[in-house]
């Protein structure tokens, strides 16, 4: 009975199960990651209005134009800016509400849903 005690580690079946679980989570991460990267880019574009003196953003249309240019530079093409962004001017600052959700198919009829909802207060330059 010394043989059973000397065996260590996972069997082939055990390794396959571990590999399948790791592959599932990696696949999920690769499907969700681009949406988070787009969201972080949008956050940077919106907050850059405050620090970008060259843009000279003073009106709501200027703000939308600035965000549109930033979306083109960052290759964000699957979002309609007018649908996801609401901009108001109050007390010499922009009040921006960024709200949207993205769906990625996972398995059959199961989808991954990421929901982004954030408000910004950006001072006019």
mmCIF file of N, CA and C in Angstrom:
data_model
loop_
_atom_site.group_PDB
_atom_site.id
_atom_site.type_symbol
_atom_site.label_atom_id
_atom_site.label_comp_id
_atom_site.label_asym_id
_atom_site.label_seq_id
_atom_site.Cartn_x
_atom_site.Cartn_y
_atom_site.Cartn_z
ATOM 1 N N UNK A 1 0.815 -1.203 0.000
ATOM 2 C CA UNK A 1 0.000 0.000 0.000
ATOM 3 C C UNK A 1 0.854 1.260 0.000
ATOM 4 N N UNK A 2 2.094 1.149 -0.168
ATOM 5 C CA UNK A 2 2.989 2.290 -0.225
ATOM 6 C C UNK A 2 2.791 3.070 -1.529
ATOM 7 N N UNK A 3 2.301 2.409 -2.570
ATOM 8 C CA UNK A 3 2.134 3.020 -3.883
ATOM 9 C C UNK A 3 1.096 4.148 -3.863
ATOM 10 N N UNK A 4 -0.012 3.993 -3.173
ATOM 11 C CA UNK A 4 -1.069 4.998 -3.128
ATOM 12 C C UNK A 4 -0.608 6.259 -2.406
ATOM 13 N N UNK A 5 0.249 6.100 -1.425
ATOM 14 C CA UNK A 5 0.722 7.273 -0.680
ATOM 15 C C UNK A 5 1.761 8.065 -1.469
ATOM 16 N N UNK A 6 2.423 7.454 -2.371
ATOM 17 C CA UNK A 6 3.483 8.144 -3.102
ATOM 18 C C UNK A 6 2.947 8.978 -4.268
ATOM 19 N N UNK A 7 1.691 8.787 -4.635
ATOM 20 C CA UNK A 7 1.133 9.560 -5.731
ATOM 21 C C UNK A 7 0.773 10.971 -5.248
ATOM 22 N N UNK A 8 1.144 11.954 -6.042
ATOM 23 C CA UNK A 8 0.845 13.339 -5.701
ATOM 24 C C UNK A 8 0.360 14.073 -6.943
ATOM 25 N N UNK A 9 -0.372 15.168 -6.723
ATOM 26 C CA UNK A 9 -0.823 15.992 -7.840
ATOM 27 C C UNK A 9 -2.183 15.591 -8.366
ATOM 28 N N UNK A 10 -2.572 16.229 -9.456
ATOM 29 C CA UNK A 10 -3.876 15.991 -10.066
ATOM 30 C C UNK A 10 -3.769 14.947 -11.169
ATOM 31 N N UNK A 11 -4.855 14.252 -11.374
ATOM 32 C CA UNK A 11 -4.916 13.307 -12.490
ATOM 33 C C UNK A 11 -5.182 14.084 -13.780
ATOM 34 N N UNK A 12 -5.190 13.403 -14.884
ATOM 35 C CA UNK A 12 -5.477 14.035 -16.179
ATOM 36 C C UNK A 12 -6.871 14.646 -16.161
ATOM 37 N N UNK A 13 -7.836 13.936 -15.601
ATOM 38 C CA UNK A 13 -9.204 14.451 -15.518
ATOM 39 C C UNK A 13 -9.252 15.701 -14.645
ATOM 40 N N UNK A 14 -8.537 15.707 -13.565
ATOM 41 C CA UNK A 14 -8.474 16.883 -12.688
ATOM 42 C C UNK A 14 -7.896 18.084 -13.403
ATOM 43 N N UNK A 15 -6.814 17.873 -14.180
ATOM 44 C CA UNK A 15 -6.218 18.949 -14.937
ATOM 45 C C UNK A 15 -7.165 19.479 -16.004
ATOM 46 N N UNK A 16 -7.934 18.601 -16.626
ATOM 47 C CA UNK A 16 -8.892 19.039 -17.633
ATOM 48 C C UNK A 16 -9.992 19.906 -17.031
ATOM 49 N N UNK A 17 -10.449 19.554 -15.846
ATOM 50 C CA UNK A 17 -11.475 20.346 -15.161
ATOM 51 C C UNK A 17 -10.911 21.727 -14.807
ATOM 52 N N UNK A 18 -9.704 21.751 -14.260
ATOM 53 C CA UNK A 18 -9.070 23.028 -13.918
ATOM 54 C C UNK A 18 -8.879 23.875 -15.170
ATOM 55 N N UNK A 19 -8.430 23.260 -16.251
ATOM 56 C CA UNK A 19 -8.230 23.969 -17.509
ATOM 57 C C UNK A 19 -9.545 24.519 -18.055
ATOM 58 N N UNK A 20 -10.618 23.756 -17.950
ATOM 59 C CA UNK A 20 -11.924 24.205 -18.426
ATOM 60 C C UNK A 20 -12.416 25.411 -17.616
ATOM 61 N N UNK A 21 -12.231 25.382 -16.311
ATOM 62 C CA UNK A 21 -12.659 26.505 -15.461
ATOM 63 C C UNK A 21 -11.835 27.751 -15.782
ATOM 64 N N UNK A 22 -10.534 27.596 -15.918
ATOM 65 C CA UNK A 22 -9.673 28.734 -16.257
ATOM 66 C C UNK A 22 -10.037 29.285 -17.632
ATOM 67 N N UNK A 23 -10.304 28.427 -18.592
ATOM 68 C CA UNK A 23 -10.679 28.872 -19.936
ATOM 69 C C UNK A 23 -12.009 29.632 -19.917
ATOM 70 N N UNK A 24 -12.962 29.179 -19.112
ATOM 71 C CA UNK A 24 -14.250 29.864 -19.004
ATOM 72 C C UNK A 24 -14.071 31.276 -18.464
ATOM 73 N N UNK A 25 -13.310 31.417 -17.379
ATOM 74 C CA UNK A 25 -13.113 32.739 -16.792
ATOM 75 C C UNK A 25 -12.270 33.637 -17.696
ATOM 76 N N UNK A 26 -11.313 33.078 -18.404
ATOM 77 C CA UNK A 26 -10.518 33.868 -19.339
ATOM 78 C C UNK A 26 -11.389 34.361 -20.497
ATOM 79 N N UNK A 27 -12.244 33.503 -21.004
ATOM 80 C CA UNK A 27 -13.157 33.886 -22.078
ATOM 81 C C UNK A 27 -14.091 35.008 -21.622
ATOM 82 N N UNK A 28 -14.609 34.874 -20.418
ATOM 83 C CA UNK A 28 -15.483 35.899 -19.861
ATOM 84 C C UNK A 28 -14.740 37.231 -19.727
ATOM 85 N N UNK A 29 -13.523 37.182 -19.232
ATOM 86 C CA UNK A 29 -12.737 38.406 -19.057
ATOM 87 C C UNK A 29 -12.435 39.060 -20.399
ATOM 88 N N UNK A 30 -12.111 38.260 -21.414
ATOM 89 C CA UNK A 30 -11.797 38.816 -22.724
ATOM 90 C C UNK A 30 -13.028 39.420 -23.402
ATOM 91 N N UNK A 31 -14.208 38.977 -23.049
ATOM 92 C CA UNK A 31 -15.419 39.548 -23.624
ATOM 93 C C UNK A 31 -15.817 40.845 -22.933
ATOM 94 N N UNK A 32 -15.537 40.969 -21.648
ATOM 95 C CA UNK A 32 -15.957 42.137 -20.880
ATOM 96 C C UNK A 32 -14.903 43.247 -20.898
ATOM 97 N N UNK A 33 -13.644 42.885 -20.989
ATOM 98 C CA UNK A 33 -12.551 43.855 -20.890
ATOM 99 C C UNK A 33 -12.649 45.012 -21.888
ATOM 100 N N UNK A 34 -12.963 44.798 -23.168
ATOM 101 C CA UNK A 34 -13.041 45.942 -24.094
ATOM 102 C C UNK A 34 -14.078 46.986 -23.688
ATOM 103 N N UNK A 35 -15.172 46.551 -23.087
ATOM 104 C CA UNK A 35 -16.207 47.498 -22.655
ATOM 105 C C UNK A 35 -15.707 48.364 -21.503
ATOM 106 N N UNK A 36 -14.968 47.766 -20.581
ATOM 107 C CA UNK A 36 -14.399 48.550 -19.486
ATOM 108 C C UNK A 36 -13.329 49.506 -19.995
ATOM 109 N N UNK A 37 -12.546 49.093 -20.968
ATOM 110 C CA UNK A 37 -11.535 49.984 -21.536
ATOM 111 C C UNK A 37 -12.186 51.168 -22.254
ATOM 112 N N UNK A 38 -13.278 50.913 -22.978
ATOM 113 C CA UNK A 38 -14.019 52.004 -23.619
ATOM 114 C C UNK A 38 -14.585 52.960 -22.572
ATOM 115 N N UNK A 39 -15.113 52.420 -21.497
ATOM 116 C CA UNK A 39 -15.684 53.246 -20.431
ATOM 117 C C UNK A 39 -14.604 54.116 -19.789
ATOM 118 N N UNK A 40 -13.439 53.540 -19.522
ATOM 119 C CA UNK A 40 -12.358 54.324 -18.930
ATOM 120 C C UNK A 40 -11.881 55.413 -19.890
ATOM 121 N N UNK A 41 -11.877 55.120 -21.176
ATOM 122 C CA UNK A 41 -11.516 56.135 -22.169
ATOM 123 C C UNK A 41 -12.537 57.267 -22.185
ATOM 124 N N UNK A 42 -13.817 56.917 -22.106
ATOM 125 C CA UNK A 42 -14.858 57.943 -22.070
ATOM 126 C C UNK A 42 -14.726 58.816 -20.829
ATOM 127 N N UNK A 43 -14.409 58.209 -19.683
ATOM 128 C CA UNK A 43 -14.190 58.995 -18.465
ATOM 129 C C UNK A 43 -13.056 59.995 -18.656
ATOM 130 N N UNK A 44 -11.959 59.553 -19.253
ATOM 131 C CA UNK A 44 -10.823 60.447 -19.493
ATOM 132 C C UNK A 44 -11.189 61.571 -20.458
ATOM 133 N N UNK A 45 -11.948 61.242 -21.486
ATOM 134 C CA UNK A 45 -12.354 62.256 -22.466
ATOM 135 C C UNK A 45 -13.222 63.309 -21.788
ATOM 136 N N UNK A 46 -14.166 62.877 -20.973
ATOM 137 C CA UNK A 46 -15.083 63.812 -20.310
ATOM 138 C C UNK A 46 -14.336 64.697 -19.323
ATOM 139 N N UNK A 47 -13.477 64.112 -18.524
ATOM 140 C CA UNK A 47 -12.765 64.914 -17.525
ATOM 141 C C UNK A 47 -11.667 65.773 -18.149
ATOM 142 N N UNK A 48 -11.235 65.446 -19.365
ATOM 143 C CA UNK A 48 -10.187 66.246 -20.009
ATOM 144 C C UNK A 48 -10.699 67.607 -20.464
ATOM 145 N N UNK A 49 -12.008 67.794 -20.516
ATOM 146 C CA UNK A 49 -12.575 69.083 -20.896
ATOM 147 C C UNK A 49 -12.090 70.166 -19.933
ATOM 148 N N UNK A 50 -11.972 69.814 -18.673
ATOM 149 C CA UNK A 50 -11.572 70.762 -17.642
ATOM 150 C C UNK A 50 -10.120 71.221 -17.803
ATOM 151 N N UNK A 51 -9.255 70.335 -18.222
ATOM 152 C CA UNK A 51 -7.826 70.635 -18.285
ATOM 153 C C UNK A 51 -7.342 71.009 -19.684
ATOM 154 N N UNK A 52 -8.094 70.710 -20.711
ATOM 155 C CA UNK A 52 -7.672 70.979 -22.085
ATOM 156 C C UNK A 52 -8.039 72.410 -22.462
ATOM 157 N N UNK A 53 -7.086 73.304 -22.303
ATOM 158 C CA UNK A 53 -7.326 74.727 -22.598
ATOM 159 C C UNK A 53 -7.452 74.977 -24.105
ATOM 160 N N UNK A 54 -6.798 74.183 -24.910
ATOM 161 C CA UNK A 54 -6.821 74.381 -26.366
ATOM 162 C C UNK A 54 -8.197 74.088 -26.954
ATOM 163 N N UNK A 55 -8.961 73.202 -26.324
ATOM 164 C CA UNK A 55 -10.271 72.846 -26.862
ATOM 165 C C UNK A 55 -11.265 73.990 -26.710
ATOM 166 N N UNK A 56 -11.145 74.785 -25.650
ATOM 167 C CA UNK A 56 -12.022 75.922 -25.379
ATOM 168 C C UNK A 56 -13.496 75.523 -25.477
ATOM 169 N N UNK A 57 -13.895 74.592 -24.648
ATOM 170 C CA UNK A 57 -15.267 74.088 -24.632
ATOM 171 C C UNK A 57 -16.118 75.012 -23.761
ATOM 172 N N UNK A 58 -17.089 75.689 -24.383
ATOM 173 C CA UNK A 58 -17.939 76.643 -23.667
ATOM 174 C C UNK A 58 -19.429 76.307 -23.740
ATOM 175 N N UNK A 59 -19.843 75.571 -24.765
ATOM 176 C CA UNK A 59 -21.263 75.258 -24.932
ATOM 177 C C UNK A 59 -21.453 73.742 -24.919
ATOM 178 N N UNK A 60 -22.704 73.363 -24.858
ATOM 179 C CA UNK A 60 -23.032 71.934 -24.860
ATOM 180 C C UNK A 60 -22.620 71.299 -26.187
ATOM 181 N N UNK A 61 -22.838 72.011 -27.289
ATOM 182 C CA UNK A 61 -22.430 71.474 -28.596
ATOM 183 C C UNK A 61 -20.922 71.314 -28.686
ATOM 184 N N UNK A 62 -20.170 72.273 -28.100
ATOM 185 C CA UNK A 62 -18.711 72.127 -28.057
ATOM 186 C C UNK A 62 -18.315 70.894 -27.255
ATOM 187 N N UNK A 63 -19.044 70.656 -26.179
ATOM 188 C CA UNK A 63 -18.759 69.495 -25.335
ATOM 189 C C UNK A 63 -18.981 68.202 -26.116
ATOM 190 N N UNK A 64 -20.116 68.117 -26.791
ATOM 191 C CA UNK A 64 -20.400 66.929 -27.606
ATOM 192 C C UNK A 64 -19.354 66.754 -28.712
ATOM 193 N N UNK A 65 -18.921 67.848 -29.310
ATOM 194 C CA UNK A 65 -17.907 67.779 -30.360
ATOM 195 C C UNK A 65 -16.577 67.275 -29.799
ATOM 196 N N UNK A 66 -16.213 67.761 -28.603
ATOM 197 C CA UNK A 66 -14.977 67.309 -27.947
ATOM 198 C C UNK A 66 -15.032 65.806 -27.655
ATOM 199 N N UNK A 67 -16.155 65.355 -27.131
ATOM 200 C CA UNK A 67 -16.312 63.923 -26.815
ATOM 201 C C UNK A 67 -16.322 63.104 -28.102
ATOM 202 N N UNK A 68 -16.963 63.603 -29.145
ATOM 203 C CA UNK A 68 -16.997 62.887 -30.428
ATOM 204 C C UNK A 68 -15.596 62.707 -31.001
ATOM 205 N N UNK A 69 -14.787 63.754 -30.936
ATOM 206 C CA UNK A 69 -13.407 63.648 -31.420
ATOM 207 C C UNK A 69 -12.616 62.651 -30.584
ATOM 208 N N UNK A 70 -12.809 62.681 -29.281
ATOM 209 C CA UNK A 70 -12.117 61.731 -28.409
ATOM 210 C C UNK A 70 -12.524 60.296 -28.681
ATOM 211 N N UNK A 71 -13.798 60.102 -29.006
ATOM 212 C CA UNK A 71 -14.267 58.755 -29.331
ATOM 213 C C UNK A 71 -13.656 58.271 -30.646
ATOM 214 N N UNK A 72 -13.485 59.164 -31.602
ATOM 215 C CA UNK A 72 -12.856 58.781 -32.873
ATOM 216 C C UNK A 72 -11.392 58.418 -32.655
ATOM 217 N N UNK A 73 -10.702 59.206 -31.850
ATOM 218 C CA UNK A 73 -9.283 58.943 -31.590
ATOM 219 C C UNK A 73 -9.100 57.604 -30.885
ATOM 220 N N UNK A 74 -10.005 57.298 -29.939
ATOM 221 C CA UNK A 74 -9.903 56.054 -29.178
ATOM 222 C C UNK A 74 -10.619 54.888 -29.832
ATOM 223 N N UNK A 75 -11.125 55.085 -31.050
ATOM 224 C CA UNK A 75 -11.767 54.025 -31.824
ATOM 225 C C UNK A 75 -12.971 53.411 -31.104
ATOM 226 N N UNK A 76 -13.789 54.270 -30.506
ATOM 227 C CA UNK A 76 -15.027 53.815 -29.872
ATOM 228 C C UNK A 76 -16.139 54.066 -30.878
ATOM 229 N N UNK A 77 -16.524 53.025 -31.586
ATOM 230 C CA UNK A 77 -17.470 53.186 -32.688
ATOM 231 C C UNK A 77 -18.833 52.543 -32.434
ATOM 232 N N UNK A 78 -18.943 51.704 -31.437
ATOM 233 C CA UNK A 78 -20.197 50.980 -31.244
ATOM 234 C C UNK A 78 -21.146 51.681 -30.276
ATOM 235 N N UNK A 79 -20.852 52.923 -29.898
ATOM 236 C CA UNK A 79 -21.719 53.682 -29.008
ATOM 237 C C UNK A 79 -22.188 54.949 -29.699
ATOM 238 N N UNK A 80 -23.469 55.257 -29.560
ATOM 239 C CA UNK A 80 -24.009 56.505 -30.079
ATOM 240 C C UNK A 80 -23.932 57.540 -28.970
ATOM 241 N N UNK A 81 -23.099 58.553 -29.165
ATOM 242 C CA UNK A 81 -22.819 59.528 -28.118
ATOM 243 C C UNK A 81 -24.078 60.231 -27.628
ATOM 244 N N UNK A 82 -24.986 60.567 -28.501
ATOM 245 C CA UNK A 82 -26.204 61.286 -28.096
ATOM 246 C C UNK A 82 -27.127 60.415 -27.240
ATOM 247 N N UNK A 83 -27.016 59.091 -27.371
ATOM 248 C CA UNK A 83 -27.850 58.187 -26.578
ATOM 249 C C UNK A 83 -27.267 57.913 -25.193
ATOM 250 N N UNK A 84 -25.953 57.951 -25.071
ATOM 251 C CA UNK A 84 -25.327 57.550 -23.805
ATOM 252 C C UNK A 84 -24.953 58.728 -22.922
ATOM 253 N N UNK A 85 -24.967 59.939 -23.461
ATOM 254 C CA UNK A 85 -24.457 61.100 -22.758
ATOM 255 C C UNK A 85 -25.524 62.185 -22.667
ATOM 256 N N UNK A 86 -25.737 62.695 -21.467
ATOM 257 C CA UNK A 86 -26.651 63.816 -21.254
ATOM 258 C C UNK A 86 -25.861 64.938 -20.601
ATOM 259 N N UNK A 87 -25.861 66.115 -21.223
ATOM 260 C CA UNK A 87 -25.049 67.233 -20.748
ATOM 261 C C UNK A 87 -25.945 68.424 -20.447
ATOM 262 N N UNK A 88 -25.708 69.048 -19.278
ATOM 263 C CA UNK A 88 -26.396 70.283 -18.876
ATOM 264 C C UNK A 88 -25.344 71.260 -18.378
ATOM 265 N N UNK A 89 -25.648 72.533 -18.469
ATOM 266 C CA UNK A 89 -24.754 73.563 -17.939
ATOM 267 C C UNK A 89 -25.420 74.185 -16.719
ATOM 268 N N UNK A 90 -24.702 74.163 -15.577
ATOM 269 C CA UNK A 90 -25.193 74.778 -14.345
ATOM 270 C C UNK A 90 -24.026 75.427 -13.614
ATOM 271 N N UNK A 91 -24.183 76.684 -13.262
ATOM 272 C CA UNK A 91 -23.185 77.401 -12.465
ATOM 273 C C UNK A 91 -21.777 77.307 -13.036
ATOM 274 N N UNK A 92 -21.627 77.599 -14.304
ATOM 275 C CA UNK A 92 -20.326 77.612 -14.960
ATOM 276 C C UNK A 92 -19.623 76.247 -14.939
ATOM 277 N N UNK A 93 -20.389 75.193 -14.942
ATOM 278 C CA UNK A 93 -19.817 73.849 -15.037
ATOM 279 C C UNK A 93 -20.768 72.945 -15.813
ATOM 280 N N UNK A 94 -20.204 71.938 -16.407
ATOM 281 C CA UNK A 94 -20.998 70.949 -17.134
ATOM 282 C C UNK A 94 -21.399 69.845 -16.173
ATOM 283 N N UNK A 95 -22.669 69.490 -16.194
ATOM 284 C CA UNK A 95 -23.146 68.317 -15.458
ATOM 285 C C UNK A 95 -23.404 67.246 -16.505
ATOM 286 N N UNK A 96 -22.606 66.196 -16.456
ATOM 287 C CA UNK A 96 -22.631 65.159 -17.481
ATOM 288 C C UNK A 96 -23.091 63.854 -16.851
ATOM 289 N N UNK A 97 -24.040 63.213 -17.485
ATOM 290 C CA UNK A 97 -24.527 61.913 -17.029
ATOM 291 C C UNK A 97 -24.240 60.889 -18.127
ATOM 292 N N UNK A 98 -23.320 59.988 -17.836
ATOM 293 C CA UNK A 98 -22.938 58.918 -18.770
ATOM 294 C C UNK A 98 -23.646 57.654 -18.322
ATOM 295 N N UNK A 99 -24.527 57.140 -19.173
ATOM 296 C CA UNK A 99 -25.301 55.960 -18.795
ATOM 297 C C UNK A 99 -25.545 55.095 -20.028
ATOM 298 N N UNK A 100 -25.101 53.841 -19.931
ATOM 299 C CA UNK A 100 -25.373 52.883 -20.994
ATOM 300 C C UNK A 100 -25.072 51.477 -20.488
ATOM 301 N N UNK A 101 -25.519 50.504 -21.253
ATOM 302 C CA UNK A 101 -25.209 49.104 -20.940
ATOM 303 C C UNK A 101 -24.833 48.378 -22.220
ATOM 304 N N UNK A 102 -23.978 47.397 -22.060
ATOM 305 C CA UNK A 102 -23.534 46.577 -23.183
ATOM 306 C C UNK A 102 -23.786 45.113 -22.845
ATOM 307 N N UNK A 103 -24.148 44.349 -23.855
ATOM 308 C CA UNK A 103 -24.404 42.916 -23.707
ATOM 309 C C UNK A 103 -23.461 42.129 -24.597
ATOM 310 N N UNK A 104 -22.942 41.064 -24.042
ATOM 311 C CA UNK A 104 -22.086 40.145 -24.797
ATOM 312 C C UNK A 104 -22.649 38.743 -24.630
ATOM 313 N N UNK A 105 -22.857 38.021 -25.719
ATOM 314 C CA UNK A 105 -23.328 36.643 -25.584
ATOM 315 C C UNK A 105 -22.256 35.775 -24.934
ATOM 316 N N UNK A 106 -22.687 34.917 -24.017
ATOM 317 C CA UNK A 106 -21.746 34.052 -23.311
ATOM 318 C C UNK A 106 -21.915 32.611 -23.782
ATOM 319 N N UNK A 107 -23.039 32.011 -23.413
ATOM 320 C CA UNK A 107 -23.329 30.630 -23.814
ATOM 321 C C UNK A 107 -24.810 30.559 -24.165
ATOM 322 N N UNK A 108 -25.097 30.120 -25.377
ATOM 323 C CA UNK A 108 -26.482 29.953 -25.826
ATOM 324 C C UNK A 108 -27.298 31.213 -25.534
ATOM 325 N N UNK A 109 -28.240 31.129 -24.565
ATOM 326 C CA UNK A 109 -29.101 32.270 -24.275
ATOM 327 C C UNK A 109 -28.650 33.045 -23.033
ATOM 328 N N UNK A 110 -27.445 32.818 -22.567
ATOM 329 C CA UNK A 110 -26.905 33.559 -21.436
ATOM 330 C C UNK A 110 -26.039 34.704 -21.950
ATOM 331 N N UNK A 111 -26.268 35.890 -21.406
ATOM 332 C CA UNK A 111 -25.507 37.065 -21.803
ATOM 333 C C UNK A 111 -24.770 37.649 -20.609
ATOM 334 N N UNK A 112 -23.639 38.256 -20.895
ATOM 335 C CA UNK A 112 -22.949 39.073 -19.908
ATOM 336 C C UNK A 112 -23.434 40.502 -20.107
ATOM 337 N N UNK A 113 -23.842 41.157 -19.042
ATOM 338 C CA UNK A 113 -24.334 42.525 -19.132
ATOM 339 C C UNK A 113 -23.467 43.403 -18.245
ATOM 340 N N UNK A 114 -22.923 44.468 -18.830
ATOM 341 C CA UNK A 114 -22.193 45.464 -18.055
ATOM 342 C C UNK A 114 -22.972 46.764 -18.138
ATOM 343 N N UNK A 115 -23.215 47.359 -16.985
ATOM 344 C CA UNK A 115 -24.027 48.555 -16.882
ATOM 345 C C UNK A 115 -23.156 49.680 -16.347
ATOM 346 N N UNK A 116 -23.061 50.772 -17.092
ATOM 347 C CA UNK A 116 -22.258 51.917 -16.688
ATOM 348 C C UNK A 116 -23.181 53.101 -16.429
ATOM 349 N N UNK A 117 -23.014 53.728 -15.267
ATOM 350 C CA UNK A 117 -23.850 54.862 -14.890
ATOM 351 C C UNK A 117 -23.032 55.756 -13.965
ATOM 352 N N UNK A 118 -22.641 56.918 -14.468
ATOM 353 C CA UNK A 118 -21.827 57.821 -13.661
ATOM 354 C C UNK A 118 -22.140 59.262 -14.020
ATOM 355 N N UNK A 119 -22.119 60.129 -13.010
ATOM 356 C CA UNK A 119 -22.319 61.550 -13.222
ATOM 357 C C UNK A 119 -21.019 62.279 -12.972
ATOM 358 N N UNK A 120 -20.773 63.301 -13.795
ATOM 359 C CA UNK A 120 -19.570 64.106 -13.696
ATOM 360 C C UNK A 120 -19.953 65.565 -13.519
ATOM 361 N N UNK A 121 -19.118 66.288 -12.791
ATOM 362 C CA UNK A 121 -19.195 67.750 -12.710
ATOM 363 C C UNK A 121 -17.870 68.275 -13.233
ATOM 364 N N UNK A 122 -17.916 68.874 -14.387
ATOM 365 C CA UNK A 122 -16.694 69.330 -15.057
ATOM 366 C C UNK A 122 -16.763 70.847 -15.191
ATOM 367 N N UNK A 123 -15.777 71.531 -14.638
ATOM 368 C CA UNK A 123 -15.725 72.989 -14.739
ATOM 369 C C UNK A 123 -15.353 73.408 -16.159
ATOM 370 N N UNK A 124 -15.926 74.520 -16.579
ATOM 371 C CA UNK A 124 -15.564 75.069 -17.887
ATOM 372 C C UNK A 124 -14.142 75.598 -17.823
ATOM 373 N N UNK A 125 -13.363 75.411 -18.889
ATOM 374 C CA UNK A 125 -11.979 75.917 -18.854
ATOM 375 C C UNK A 125 -11.915 77.441 -18.853
#
